[in-house]
GROMACS .gro file of C-alpha atoms in nm:
model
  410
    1UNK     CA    1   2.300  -0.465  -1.209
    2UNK     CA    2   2.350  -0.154  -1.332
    3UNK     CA    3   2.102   0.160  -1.193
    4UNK     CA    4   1.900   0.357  -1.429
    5UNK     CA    5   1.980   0.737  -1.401
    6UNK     CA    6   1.640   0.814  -1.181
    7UNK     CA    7   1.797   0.553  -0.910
    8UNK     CA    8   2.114   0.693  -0.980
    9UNK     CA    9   1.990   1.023  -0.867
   10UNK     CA   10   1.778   0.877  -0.560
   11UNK     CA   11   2.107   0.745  -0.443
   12UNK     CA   12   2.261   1.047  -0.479
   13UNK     CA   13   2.072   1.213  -0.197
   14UNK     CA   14   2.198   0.942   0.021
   15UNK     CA   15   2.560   1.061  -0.047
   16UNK     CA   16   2.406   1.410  -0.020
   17UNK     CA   17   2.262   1.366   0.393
   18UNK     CA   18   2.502   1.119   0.484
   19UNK     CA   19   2.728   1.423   0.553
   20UNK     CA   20   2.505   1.589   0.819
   21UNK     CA   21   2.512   1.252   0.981
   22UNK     CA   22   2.912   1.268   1.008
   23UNK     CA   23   2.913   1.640   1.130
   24UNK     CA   24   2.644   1.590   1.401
   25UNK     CA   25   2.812   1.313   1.533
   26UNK     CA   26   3.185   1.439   1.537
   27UNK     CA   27   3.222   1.849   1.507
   28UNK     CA   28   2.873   1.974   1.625
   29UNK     CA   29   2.924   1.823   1.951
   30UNK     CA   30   3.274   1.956   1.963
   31UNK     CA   31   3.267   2.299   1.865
   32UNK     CA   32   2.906   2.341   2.099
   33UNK     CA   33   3.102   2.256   2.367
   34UNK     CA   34   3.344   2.537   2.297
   35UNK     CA   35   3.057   2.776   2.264
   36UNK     CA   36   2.927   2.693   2.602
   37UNK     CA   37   3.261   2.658   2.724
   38UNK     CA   38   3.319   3.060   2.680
   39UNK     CA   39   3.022   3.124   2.774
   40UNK     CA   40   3.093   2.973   3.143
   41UNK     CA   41   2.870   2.663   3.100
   42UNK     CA   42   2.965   2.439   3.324
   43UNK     CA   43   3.032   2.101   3.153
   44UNK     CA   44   2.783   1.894   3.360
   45UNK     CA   45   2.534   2.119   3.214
   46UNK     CA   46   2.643   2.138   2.879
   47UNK     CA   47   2.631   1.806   2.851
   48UNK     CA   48   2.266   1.778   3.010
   49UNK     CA   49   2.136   2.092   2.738
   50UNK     CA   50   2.267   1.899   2.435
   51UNK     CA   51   2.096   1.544   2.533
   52UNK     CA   52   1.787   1.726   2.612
   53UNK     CA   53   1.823   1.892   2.250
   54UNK     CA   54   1.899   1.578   2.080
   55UNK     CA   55   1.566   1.432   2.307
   56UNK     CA   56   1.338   1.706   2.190
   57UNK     CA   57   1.413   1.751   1.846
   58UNK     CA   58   1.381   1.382   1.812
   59UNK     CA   59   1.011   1.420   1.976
   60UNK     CA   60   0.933   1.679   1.743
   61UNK     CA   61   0.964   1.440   1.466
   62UNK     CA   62   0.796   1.162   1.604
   63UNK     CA   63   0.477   1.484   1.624
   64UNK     CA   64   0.546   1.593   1.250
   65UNK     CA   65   0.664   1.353   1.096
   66UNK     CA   66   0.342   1.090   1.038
   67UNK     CA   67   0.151   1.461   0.933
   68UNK     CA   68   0.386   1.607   0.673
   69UNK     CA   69   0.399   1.207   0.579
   70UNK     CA   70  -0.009   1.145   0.526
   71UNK     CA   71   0.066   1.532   0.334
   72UNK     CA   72   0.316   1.396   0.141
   73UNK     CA   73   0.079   1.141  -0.025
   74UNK     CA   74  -0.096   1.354  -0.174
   75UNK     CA   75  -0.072   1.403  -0.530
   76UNK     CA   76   0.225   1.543  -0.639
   77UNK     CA   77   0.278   1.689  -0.244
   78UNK     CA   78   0.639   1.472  -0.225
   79UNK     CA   79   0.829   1.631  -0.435
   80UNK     CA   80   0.692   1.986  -0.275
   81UNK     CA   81   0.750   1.853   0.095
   82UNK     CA   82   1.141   1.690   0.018
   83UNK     CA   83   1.225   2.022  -0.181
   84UNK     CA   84   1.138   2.232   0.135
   85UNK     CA   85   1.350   2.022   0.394
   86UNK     CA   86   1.618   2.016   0.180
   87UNK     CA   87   1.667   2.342   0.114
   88UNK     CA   88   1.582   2.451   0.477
   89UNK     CA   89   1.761   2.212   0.625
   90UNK     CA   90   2.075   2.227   0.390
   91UNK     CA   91   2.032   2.661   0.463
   92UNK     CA   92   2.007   2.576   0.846
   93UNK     CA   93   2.370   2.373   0.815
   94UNK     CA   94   2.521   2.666   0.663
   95UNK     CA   95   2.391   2.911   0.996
   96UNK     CA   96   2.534   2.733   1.226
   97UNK     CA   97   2.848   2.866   1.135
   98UNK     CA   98   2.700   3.237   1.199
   99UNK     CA   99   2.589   3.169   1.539
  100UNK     CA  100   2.799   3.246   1.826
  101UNK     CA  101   2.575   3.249   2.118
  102UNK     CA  102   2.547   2.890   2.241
  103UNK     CA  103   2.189   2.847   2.297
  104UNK     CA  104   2.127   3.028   1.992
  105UNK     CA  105   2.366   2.739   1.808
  106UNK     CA  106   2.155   2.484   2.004
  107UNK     CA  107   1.822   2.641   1.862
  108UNK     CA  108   1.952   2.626   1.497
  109UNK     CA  109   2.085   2.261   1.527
  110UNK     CA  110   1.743   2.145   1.663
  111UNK     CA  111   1.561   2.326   1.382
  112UNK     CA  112   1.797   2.181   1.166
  113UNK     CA  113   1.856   1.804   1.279
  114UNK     CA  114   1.447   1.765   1.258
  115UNK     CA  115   1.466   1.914   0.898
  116UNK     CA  116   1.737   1.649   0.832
  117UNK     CA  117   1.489   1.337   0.967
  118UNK     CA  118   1.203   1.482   0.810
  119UNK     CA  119   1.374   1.492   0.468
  120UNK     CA  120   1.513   1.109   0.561
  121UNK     CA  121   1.153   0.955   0.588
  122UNK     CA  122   0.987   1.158   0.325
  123UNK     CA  123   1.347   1.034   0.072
  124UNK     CA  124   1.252   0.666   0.179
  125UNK     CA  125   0.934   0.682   0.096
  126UNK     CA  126   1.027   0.756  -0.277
  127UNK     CA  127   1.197   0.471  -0.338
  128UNK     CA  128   0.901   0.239  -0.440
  129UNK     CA  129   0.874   0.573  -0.731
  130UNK     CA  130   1.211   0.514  -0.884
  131UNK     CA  131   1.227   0.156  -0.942
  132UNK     CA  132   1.079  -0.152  -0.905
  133UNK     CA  133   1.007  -0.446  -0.704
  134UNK     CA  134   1.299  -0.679  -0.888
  135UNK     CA  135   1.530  -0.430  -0.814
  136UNK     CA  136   1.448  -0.214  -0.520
  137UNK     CA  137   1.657  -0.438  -0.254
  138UNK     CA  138   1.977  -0.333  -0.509
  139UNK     CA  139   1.889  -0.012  -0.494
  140UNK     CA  140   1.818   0.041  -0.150
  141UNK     CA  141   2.143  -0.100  -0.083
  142UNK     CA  142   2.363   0.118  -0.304
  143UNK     CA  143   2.182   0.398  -0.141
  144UNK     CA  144   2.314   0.338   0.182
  145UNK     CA  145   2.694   0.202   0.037
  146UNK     CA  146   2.770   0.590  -0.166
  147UNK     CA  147   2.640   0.734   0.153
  148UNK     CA  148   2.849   0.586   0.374
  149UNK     CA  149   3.174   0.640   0.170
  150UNK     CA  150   3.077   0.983   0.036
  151UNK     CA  151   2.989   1.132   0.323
  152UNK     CA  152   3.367   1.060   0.419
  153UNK     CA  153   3.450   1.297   0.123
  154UNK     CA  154   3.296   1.661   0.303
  155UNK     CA  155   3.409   1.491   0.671
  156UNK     CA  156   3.766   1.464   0.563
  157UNK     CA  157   3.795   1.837   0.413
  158UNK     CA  158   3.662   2.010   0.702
  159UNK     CA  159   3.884   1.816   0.944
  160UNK     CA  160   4.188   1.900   0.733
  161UNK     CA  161   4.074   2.263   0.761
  162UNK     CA  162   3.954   2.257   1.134
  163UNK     CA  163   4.276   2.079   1.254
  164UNK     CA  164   4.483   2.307   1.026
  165UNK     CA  165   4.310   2.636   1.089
  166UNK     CA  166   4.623   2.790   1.233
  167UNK     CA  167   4.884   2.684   0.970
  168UNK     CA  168   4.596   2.810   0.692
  169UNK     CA  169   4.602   3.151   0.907
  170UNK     CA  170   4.198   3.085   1.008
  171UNK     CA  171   4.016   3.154   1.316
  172UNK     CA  172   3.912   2.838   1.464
  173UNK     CA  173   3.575   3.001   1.446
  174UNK     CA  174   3.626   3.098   1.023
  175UNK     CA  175   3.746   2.710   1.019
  176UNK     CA  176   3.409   2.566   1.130
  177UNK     CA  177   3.205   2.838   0.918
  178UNK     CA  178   3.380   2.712   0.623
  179UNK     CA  179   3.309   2.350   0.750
  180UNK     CA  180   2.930   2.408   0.776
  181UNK     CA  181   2.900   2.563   0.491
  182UNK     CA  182   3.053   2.266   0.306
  183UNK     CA  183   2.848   2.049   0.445
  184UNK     CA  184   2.510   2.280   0.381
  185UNK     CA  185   2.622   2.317   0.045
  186UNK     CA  186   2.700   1.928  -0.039
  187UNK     CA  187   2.351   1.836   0.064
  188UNK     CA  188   2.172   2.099  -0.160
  189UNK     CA  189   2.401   2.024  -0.452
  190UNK     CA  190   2.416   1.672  -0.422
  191UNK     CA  191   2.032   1.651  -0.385
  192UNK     CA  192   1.968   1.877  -0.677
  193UNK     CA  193   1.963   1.618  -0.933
  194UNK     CA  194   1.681   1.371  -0.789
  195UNK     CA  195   1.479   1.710  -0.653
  196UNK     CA  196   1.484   1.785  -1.051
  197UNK     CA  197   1.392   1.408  -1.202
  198UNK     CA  198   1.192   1.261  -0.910
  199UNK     CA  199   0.801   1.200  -1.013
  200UNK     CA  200   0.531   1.101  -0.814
  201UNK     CA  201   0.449   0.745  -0.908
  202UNK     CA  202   0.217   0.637  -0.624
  203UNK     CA  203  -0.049   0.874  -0.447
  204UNK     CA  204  -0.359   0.933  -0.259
  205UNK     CA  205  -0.633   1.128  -0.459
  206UNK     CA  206  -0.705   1.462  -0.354
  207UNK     CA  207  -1.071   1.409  -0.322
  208UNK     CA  208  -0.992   1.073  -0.067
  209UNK     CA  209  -0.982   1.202   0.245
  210UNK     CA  210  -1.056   1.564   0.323
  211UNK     CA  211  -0.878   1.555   0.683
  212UNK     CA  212  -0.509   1.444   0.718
  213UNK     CA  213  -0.625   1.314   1.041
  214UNK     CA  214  -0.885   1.045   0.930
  215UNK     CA  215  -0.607   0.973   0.683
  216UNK     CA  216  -0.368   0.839   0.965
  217UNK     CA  217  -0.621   0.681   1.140
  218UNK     CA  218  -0.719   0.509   0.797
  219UNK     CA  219  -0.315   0.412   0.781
  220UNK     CA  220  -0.282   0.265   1.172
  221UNK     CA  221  -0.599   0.079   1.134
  222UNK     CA  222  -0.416  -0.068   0.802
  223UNK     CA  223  -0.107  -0.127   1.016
  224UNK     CA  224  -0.348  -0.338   1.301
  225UNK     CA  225  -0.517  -0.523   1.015
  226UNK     CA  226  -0.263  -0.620   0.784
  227UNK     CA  227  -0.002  -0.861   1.021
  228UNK     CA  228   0.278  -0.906   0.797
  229UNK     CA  229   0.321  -0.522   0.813
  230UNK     CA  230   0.265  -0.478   1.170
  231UNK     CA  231   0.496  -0.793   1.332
  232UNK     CA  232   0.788  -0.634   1.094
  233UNK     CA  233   0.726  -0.285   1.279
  234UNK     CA  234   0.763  -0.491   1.631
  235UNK     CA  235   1.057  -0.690   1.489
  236UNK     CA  236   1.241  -0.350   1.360
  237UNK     CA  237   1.192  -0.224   1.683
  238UNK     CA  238   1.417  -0.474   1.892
  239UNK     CA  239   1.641  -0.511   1.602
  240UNK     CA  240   1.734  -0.193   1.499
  241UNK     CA  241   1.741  -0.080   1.868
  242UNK     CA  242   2.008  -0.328   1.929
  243UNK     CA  243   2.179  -0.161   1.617
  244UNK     CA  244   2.138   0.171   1.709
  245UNK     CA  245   2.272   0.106   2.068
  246UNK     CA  246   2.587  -0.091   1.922
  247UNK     CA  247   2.632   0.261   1.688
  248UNK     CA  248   2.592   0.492   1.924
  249UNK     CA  249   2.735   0.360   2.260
  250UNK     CA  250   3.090   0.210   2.080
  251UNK     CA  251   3.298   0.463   2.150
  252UNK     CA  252   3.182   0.536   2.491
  253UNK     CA  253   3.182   0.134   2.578
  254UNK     CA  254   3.546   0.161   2.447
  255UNK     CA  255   3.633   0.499   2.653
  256UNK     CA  256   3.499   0.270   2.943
  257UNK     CA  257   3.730   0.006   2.932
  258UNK     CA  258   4.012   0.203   2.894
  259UNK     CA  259   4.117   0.184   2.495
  260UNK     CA  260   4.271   0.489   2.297
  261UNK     CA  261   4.033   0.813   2.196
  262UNK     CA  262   4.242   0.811   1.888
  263UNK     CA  263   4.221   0.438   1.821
  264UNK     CA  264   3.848   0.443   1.901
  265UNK     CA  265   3.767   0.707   1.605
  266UNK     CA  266   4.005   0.587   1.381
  267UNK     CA  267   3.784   0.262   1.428
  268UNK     CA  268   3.493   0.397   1.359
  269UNK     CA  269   3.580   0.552   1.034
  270UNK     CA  270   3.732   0.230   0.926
  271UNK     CA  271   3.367   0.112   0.968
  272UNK     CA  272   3.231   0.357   0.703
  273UNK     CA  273   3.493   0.235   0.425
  274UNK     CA  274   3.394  -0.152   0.535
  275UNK     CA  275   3.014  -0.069   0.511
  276UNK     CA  276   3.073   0.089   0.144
  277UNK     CA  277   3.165  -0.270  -0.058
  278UNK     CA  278   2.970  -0.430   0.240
  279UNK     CA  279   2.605  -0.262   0.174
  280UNK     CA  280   2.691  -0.319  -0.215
  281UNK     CA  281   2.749  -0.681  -0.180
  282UNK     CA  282   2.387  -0.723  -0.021
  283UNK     CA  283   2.268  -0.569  -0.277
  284UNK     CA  284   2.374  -0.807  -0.489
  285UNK     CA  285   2.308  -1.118  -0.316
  286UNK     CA  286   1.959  -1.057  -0.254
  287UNK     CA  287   1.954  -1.076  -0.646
  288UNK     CA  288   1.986  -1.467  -0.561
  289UNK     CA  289   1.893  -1.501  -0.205
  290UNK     CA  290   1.593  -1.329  -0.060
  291UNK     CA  291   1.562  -1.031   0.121
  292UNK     CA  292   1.410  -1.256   0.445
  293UNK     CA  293   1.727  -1.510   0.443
  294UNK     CA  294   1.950  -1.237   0.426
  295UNK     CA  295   1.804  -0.998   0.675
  296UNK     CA  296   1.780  -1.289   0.916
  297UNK     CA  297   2.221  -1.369   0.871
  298UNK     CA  298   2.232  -0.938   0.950
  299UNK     CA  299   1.990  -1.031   1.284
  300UNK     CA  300   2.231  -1.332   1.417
  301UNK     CA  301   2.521  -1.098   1.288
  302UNK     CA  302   2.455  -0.878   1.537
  303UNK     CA  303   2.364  -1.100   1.788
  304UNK     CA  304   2.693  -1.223   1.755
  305UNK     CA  305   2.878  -0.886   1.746
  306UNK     CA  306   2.675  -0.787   2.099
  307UNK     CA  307   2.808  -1.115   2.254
  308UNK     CA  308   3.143  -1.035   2.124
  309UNK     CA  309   3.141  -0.681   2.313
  310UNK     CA  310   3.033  -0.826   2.633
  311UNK     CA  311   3.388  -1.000   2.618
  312UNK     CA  312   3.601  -0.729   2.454
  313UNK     CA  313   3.907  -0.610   2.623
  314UNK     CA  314   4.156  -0.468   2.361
  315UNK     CA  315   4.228  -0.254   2.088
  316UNK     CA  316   4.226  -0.533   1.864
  317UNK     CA  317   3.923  -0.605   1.978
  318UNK     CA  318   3.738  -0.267   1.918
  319UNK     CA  319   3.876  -0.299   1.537
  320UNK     CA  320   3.746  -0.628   1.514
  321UNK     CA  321   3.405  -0.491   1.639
  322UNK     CA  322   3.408  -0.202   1.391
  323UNK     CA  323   3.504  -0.429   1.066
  324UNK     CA  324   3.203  -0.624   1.210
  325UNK     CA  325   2.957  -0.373   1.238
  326UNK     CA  326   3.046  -0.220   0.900
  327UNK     CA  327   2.962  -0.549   0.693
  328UNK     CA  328   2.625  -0.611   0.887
  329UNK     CA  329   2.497  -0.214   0.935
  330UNK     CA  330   2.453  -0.147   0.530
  331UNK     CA  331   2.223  -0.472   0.482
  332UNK     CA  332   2.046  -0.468   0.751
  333UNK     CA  333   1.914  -0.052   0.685
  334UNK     CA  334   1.926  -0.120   0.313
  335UNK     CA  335   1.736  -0.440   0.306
  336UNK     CA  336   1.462  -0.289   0.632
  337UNK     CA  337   1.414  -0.045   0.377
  338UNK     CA  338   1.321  -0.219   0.094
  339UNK     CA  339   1.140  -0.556   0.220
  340UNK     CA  340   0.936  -0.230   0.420
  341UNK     CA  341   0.825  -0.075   0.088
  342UNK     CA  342   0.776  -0.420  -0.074
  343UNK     CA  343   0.495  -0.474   0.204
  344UNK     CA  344   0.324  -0.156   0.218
  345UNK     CA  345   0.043   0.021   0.023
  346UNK     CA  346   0.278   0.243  -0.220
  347UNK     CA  347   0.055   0.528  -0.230
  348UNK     CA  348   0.031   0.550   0.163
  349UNK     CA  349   0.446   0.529   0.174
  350UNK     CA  350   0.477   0.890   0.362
  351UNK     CA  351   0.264   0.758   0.647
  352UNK     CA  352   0.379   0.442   0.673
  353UNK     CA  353   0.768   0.529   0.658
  354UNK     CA  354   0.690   0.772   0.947
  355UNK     CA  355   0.530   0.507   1.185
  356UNK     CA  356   0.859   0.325   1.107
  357UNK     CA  357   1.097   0.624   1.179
  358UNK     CA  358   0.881   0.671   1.502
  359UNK     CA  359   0.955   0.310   1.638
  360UNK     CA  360   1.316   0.357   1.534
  361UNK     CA  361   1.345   0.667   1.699
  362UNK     CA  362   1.170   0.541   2.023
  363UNK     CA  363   1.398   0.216   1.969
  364UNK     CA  364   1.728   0.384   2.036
  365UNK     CA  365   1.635   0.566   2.333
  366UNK     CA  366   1.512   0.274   2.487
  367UNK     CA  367   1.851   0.075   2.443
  368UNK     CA  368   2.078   0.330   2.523
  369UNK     CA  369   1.892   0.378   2.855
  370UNK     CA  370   1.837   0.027   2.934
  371UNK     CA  371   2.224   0.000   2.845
  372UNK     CA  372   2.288   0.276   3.097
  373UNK     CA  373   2.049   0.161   3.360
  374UNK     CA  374   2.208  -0.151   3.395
  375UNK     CA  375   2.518  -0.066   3.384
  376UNK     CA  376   2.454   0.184   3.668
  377UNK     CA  377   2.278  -0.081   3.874
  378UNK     CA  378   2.515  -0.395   3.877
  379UNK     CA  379   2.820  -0.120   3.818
  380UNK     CA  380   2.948  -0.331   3.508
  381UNK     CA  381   2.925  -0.206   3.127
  382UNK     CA  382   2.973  -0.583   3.023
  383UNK     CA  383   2.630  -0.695   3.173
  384UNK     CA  384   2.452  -0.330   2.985
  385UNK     CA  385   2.634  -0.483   2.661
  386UNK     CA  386   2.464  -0.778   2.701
  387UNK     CA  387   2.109  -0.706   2.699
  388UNK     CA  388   2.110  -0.541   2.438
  389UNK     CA  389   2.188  -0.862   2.254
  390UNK     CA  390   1.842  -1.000   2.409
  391UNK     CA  391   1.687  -0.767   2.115
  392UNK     CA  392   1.811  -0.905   1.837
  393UNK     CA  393   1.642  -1.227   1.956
  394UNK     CA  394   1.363  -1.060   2.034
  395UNK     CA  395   1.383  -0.904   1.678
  396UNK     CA  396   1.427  -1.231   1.433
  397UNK     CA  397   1.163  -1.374   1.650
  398UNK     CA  398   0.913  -1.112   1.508
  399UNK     CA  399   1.078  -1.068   1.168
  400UNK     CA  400   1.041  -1.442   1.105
  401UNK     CA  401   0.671  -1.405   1.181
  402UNK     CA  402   0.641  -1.153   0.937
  403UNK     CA  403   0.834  -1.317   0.712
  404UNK     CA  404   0.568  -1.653   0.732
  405UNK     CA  405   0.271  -1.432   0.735
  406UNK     CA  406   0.089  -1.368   0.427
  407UNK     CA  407   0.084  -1.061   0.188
  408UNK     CA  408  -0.245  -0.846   0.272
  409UNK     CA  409  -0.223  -0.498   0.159
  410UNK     CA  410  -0.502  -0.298   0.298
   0.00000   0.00000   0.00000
């Protein structure tokens, strides 16, 4: 199937954010630590500072995000509200390479990592605007295939300059400027073209609802009437916790059983070349198979791949685990996505998207610390591996009621 140029452009800004997502995970970290390392941080606290920063910029979006979403549906309010995070967000990115105090860094990075999700649930919303119901599970998928490879385009040039900053005759410091402001500058460009072309399609009068407010209570008491949207909520929640967990916790589940740093990472970006063809060939199976078949194989995927951990023990292993994860994590986002918009009242997308960013952001703090409780308690990581595979059952249970339930858009 070949993408108009409006989709074209909305899958653009997936290449376009997909490179904040590499740099938070990977350099951020790193070159905060070196901050707070001059500064005489101790590590222990460090380390305590930055989860508490990822914790609270991640409650600040569960606040905003459902009220800039409700805003957002107002008529022609999207295109305002993504323009705005962009930018700021994209302008934030570049700071960070200007700030040398540590907490000051930390300040900016918050500011900016809740500009980022913003931006992420407001973008989803549009995509019931650019194309349409034949094609949106296509189009969701290529989204998330060109972000996952061209984010790796931005990563790869600031590690060659980071790692080289000595033999290019930089400051470590100059290095990760120049890195930031790649990546700040990537976003905006690369979002430029679908801030330019995107048009409201679907909206909420003006004249509806005078108080944003009564407008989310109006959406939740949509959610509690209409079934098929609200057991998919419940089932996203167990099953994208489980995938979140799996994402987040690899590396350290590796550290823990002893396998190679280098091996571990080198793993990981393997994953984001295997997603790229992997997210694309969804996309064109559910052009023959339906979104619900296909979402269900992703489910018992990753059922499988958590059962797998529990018995991992080598290198070969972990590699196995990351080709895994990389031809199951693109469908199952991509096609969440789209069989989400398919469901929903188009012209209440903002709000909606953000009661489903809010159960995927609670969803992935509750596995990682029910991963790390039990672990802790029985004192083995193979038992903390395997309950999280207890919510992907929990998950197609829920998505296969939604799946039989009726269509009833309030």
């Amino acid at each position: 199937m070949k993408l108009t140029a409006l989709e074209k452009k909305w899958v653009l800004y997936d290449v376009a954010n997909s490179a904040f997502t590499l740099m938070v995970s990977t350099l951020i970290p790193i070159y905060f630590h070196s901050l707070a390392k001059e500064a005489g941080i101790k590590s222990s606290t460090y380390l305590a500072t930055w989860g508490y920063a990822i914790s609270l910029s991640t409650l600040l979006v569960v606040l905003i995000g459902p009220i800039m979403g409700a805003y957002s549906d107002k008529q022609g309010h999207k295109k305002k509200v993504l323009t705005t995070l962009v930018v700021g967000g994209s302008f934030l990115a570049m700071l960070l390479g200007l700030t040398k105090q540590w907490m000051v860094f930390l300040g900016v990075f918050m500011v900016a990592k809740v500009f980022y999700q913003l931006s992420l649930i407001i973008y989803d919303s549009t995509l019931g605007d650019v194309t349409t119901d034949e094609r949106i599970d296509d189009v969701s998928s290529q989204g998330y295939a060109w972000g996952y490879i061209g984010s790796c385009i931005p990563f790869i040039i600031d590690l060659v300059i980071v790692l080289n900053a000595e033999k290019l005759g930089l400051s470590m410091s100059m290095a990760m400027l120049i890195a930031f402001v790649i990546v700040g500058v990537w976003w905006l460009v690369m979002s430029l073209p679908l801030l330019k072309a995107y048009k409201q399609v679907h909206f909420i009068d003006h004249n509806e609802h005078e108080h944003l407010l009564s407008q989310l209570g109006h959406t939740l008491k949509g959610i509690g009437k209409n079934k098929k949207v609200l057991f998919f909520i419940i089932a996203f929640f167990f099953y994208i916790d489980g995938v979140y967990t799996i994402i987040d916790m690899s590396t350290a589940y590796g550290s823990a059983l002893g396998l190679d740093s280098t091996g571990l990472l080198l793993a990981l970006l393997v994953t984001q070349f295997v997603a790229f063809p992997a997210a694309i060939i969804f996309g064109k199976l559910s052009t023959k198979k339906s979104a619900t078949k296909l979402i269900t194989i992703c489910i018992i995927a990753y059922f499988g791949i958590a059962m797998f951990a529990v018995f991992m023990s080598t290198q070969l292993h972990f590699w196995i685990l990351a080709v895994c994860v990389g031809m199951f994590q693109g469908g199952i986002q991509a096609l969440s996505r789209s069989y989400f918009t398919k469901i929903i009242p188009q012209e209440r997308s903002g709000e909606y998207f953000s009661f489903l960013d809010i159960c995927g952001k609670g969803a992935s703090i509750l596995g990682t610390l029910l991963m790390s409780l039990i672990t802790q308690v029985t004192g083995n990581q193979r038992l903390g591996v395997g309950a999280i595979a207890c919510f992907f059952i929990i998950g197609l249970l829920f998505f296969r009621i939604s799946a039989q339930t009726p269509q009833s858009i309030e």
